Coordinates of C-alpha atoms in Angstrom, one line a residue:
X1 CA 116.3 165.1 89.3
X2 CA 113.8 166.3 86.4
X3 CA 111.3 167.0 88.7
X4 CA 109.2 163.9 87.7
X5 CA 107.9 162.2 91.1
X6 CA 106.7 158.9 89.3
X7 CA 109.1 156.6 87.3
X8 CA 108.8 153.3 87.5
X9 CA 111.2 151.2 85.7
X10 CA 111.3 147.8 84.5
X11 CA 113.9 144.1 83.1
X12 CA 113.0 143.8 80.6
X13 CA 110.2 144.0 77.3
X14 CA 107.5 141.5 78.7
X15 CA 107.7 143.2 81.6
X16 CA 107.1 146.4 80.3
X17 CA 104.4 145.1 78.4
X18 CA 102.1 143.4 81.3
X19 CA 103.0 147.0 83.2
X20 CA 101.4 148.7 80.4
X21 CA 98.5 146.4 80.4
X22 CA 97.9 146.6 83.3
X23 CA 98.2 150.4 84.5
X24 CA 99.1 152.0 81.2
X25 CA 96.8 154.9 82.1
X26 CA 98.6 155.6 85.5
X27 CA 102.1 156.5 82.7
X28 CA 102.4 159.6 79.8
X29 CA 104.8 158.0 78.7
X30 CA 107.1 155.3 77.9
X31 CA 111.4 155.7 78.2
X32 CA 113.0 153.4 76.5
X33 CA 116.5 151.6 75.8
X34 CA 117.0 150.1 71.8
X35 CA 119.6 147.2 73.5
X36 CA 117.5 145.1 75.6
X37 CA 118.1 141.7 76.9
X38 CA 115.8 138.6 74.1
X39 CA 113.4 141.5 72.9
X40 CA 114.8 145.8 71.4
X41 CA 113.3 148.4 72.7
X42 CA 111.8 148.9 68.7
X43 CA 109.9 145.6 69.5
X44 CA 108.6 147.7 72.8
X45 CA 107.6 150.2 70.7
X46 CA 105.3 148.2 67.6
X47 CA 104.0 146.5 70.4
X48 CA 102.8 149.1 72.5
X49 CA 101.5 150.6 69.3
X50 CA 99.6 147.7 67.9
X51 CA 97.7 147.8 71.7
X52 CA 94.3 149.1 71.5
X53 CA 94.0 152.3 74.2
X54 CA 98.0 152.5 74.6
X55 CA 98.6 153.2 70.8
X56 CA 99.2 156.6 71.6
X57 CA 101.2 156.8 74.6
X58 CA 104.1 158.5 73.5
X59 CA 107.5 156.8 73.1
X60 CA 111.1 158.3 73.6
X61 CA 114.0 155.1 72.2
X62 CA 117.5 156.0 74.0
X63 CA 120.1 154.4 71.8
X64 CA 124.3 154.9 73.1
X65 CA 124.1 153.2 68.6
X66 CA 123.0 156.5 67.5
X67 CA 123.1 155.1 63.9
X68 CA 120.9 155.6 61.1
X69 CA 119.5 152.1 60.6
X70 CA 119.0 153.0 64.8
X71 CA 116.9 155.8 64.1
X72 CA 114.6 155.5 61.0
X73 CA 113.4 152.2 62.8
X74 CA 112.9 154.0 65.5
X75 CA 110.7 155.9 64.2
X76 CA 109.0 153.9 61.2
X77 CA 107.8 152.3 64.6
X78 CA 106.7 155.0 66.3
X79 CA 108.4 157.1 68.0
X80 CA 108.0 159.8 69.7
X81 CA 111.8 161.2 70.0
X82 CA 115.3 159.6 69.9
X83 CA 118.0 160.7 72.0
X84 CA 121.5 159.7 71.8
X85 CA 123.2 157.8 76.3
X86 CA 123.7 159.3 77.6
X87 CA 121.7 162.0 77.5
X88 CA 122.1 165.5 78.4
X89 CA 119.7 166.4 81.4
X90 CA 118.4 169.8 78.7
X91 CA 117.4 167.1 76.1
X92 CA 115.8 165.1 78.0
X93 CA 113.9 167.3 80.2
X94 CA 112.6 169.0 76.1
X95 CA 112.1 165.4 75.5
X96 CA 109.6 164.5 77.8
X97 CA 108.8 167.6 78.2
X98 CA 107.0 167.1 74.2
X99 CA 105.8 163.5 75.3
X100 CA 103.9 165.3 77.9
X101 CA 102.1 167.7 75.7
X102 CA 101.4 165.0 73.2
X103 CA 99.9 163.1 75.9
X104 CA 98.3 165.7 77.4
X105 CA 96.9 166.6 74.1
X106 CA 95.9 163.0 72.5
X107 CA 97.5 163.7 69.5
X108 CA 99.6 160.9 67.5
X109 CA 103.1 160.7 69.5
X110 CA 104.5 160.1 66.4
X111 CA 107.3 161.4 65.1
X112 CA 106.5 160.3 61.4
X113 CA 103.0 159.5 60.5
X114 CA 102.1 155.7 59.7
X115 CA 101.1 156.3 56.5
X116 CA 104.0 157.5 55.5
X117 CA 106.6 156.0 57.6
X118 CA 107.8 153.8 55.1
X119 CA 107.8 156.5 51.9
X120 CA 110.6 158.3 55.2
X121 CA 112.3 154.7 55.0
X122 CA 112.8 154.4 50.9
X123 CA 114.0 158.1 50.9
X124 CA 116.4 157.1 53.8
X125 CA 117.3 153.9 51.6
X126 CA 117.6 155.2 48.5
X127 CA 120.0 158.6 49.6
X128 CA 122.6 155.5 51.3
X129 CA 121.5 156.7 54.7
X130 CA 120.8 153.1 56.6

């Protein structure tokens, strides 16, 4: 419905990682739920960021539980976007368009640079937001 013709879905973090290792260059972005069986979407995000050649692929995280903790965990792990389920069509399109821009420009897709993420998390804790 959003005009993205080439999509691929998997049922687990391990399946997603296997597909990305095999065909990662054909995807401009990963859209992942936080809550998944066995390993979470945060685990997937952390593993993607650690894989040579895939660390800069944009990752948009979705959740039905929009807590401060989930937001901070996603940002610290290297998320490009964070949306609440069910996403509004306009917001999902906006996040996917942003991911596509990051991908095309080859820029670091993180909402917060890796070196500042611990400071961000600490500031959120000090303010009692997580």
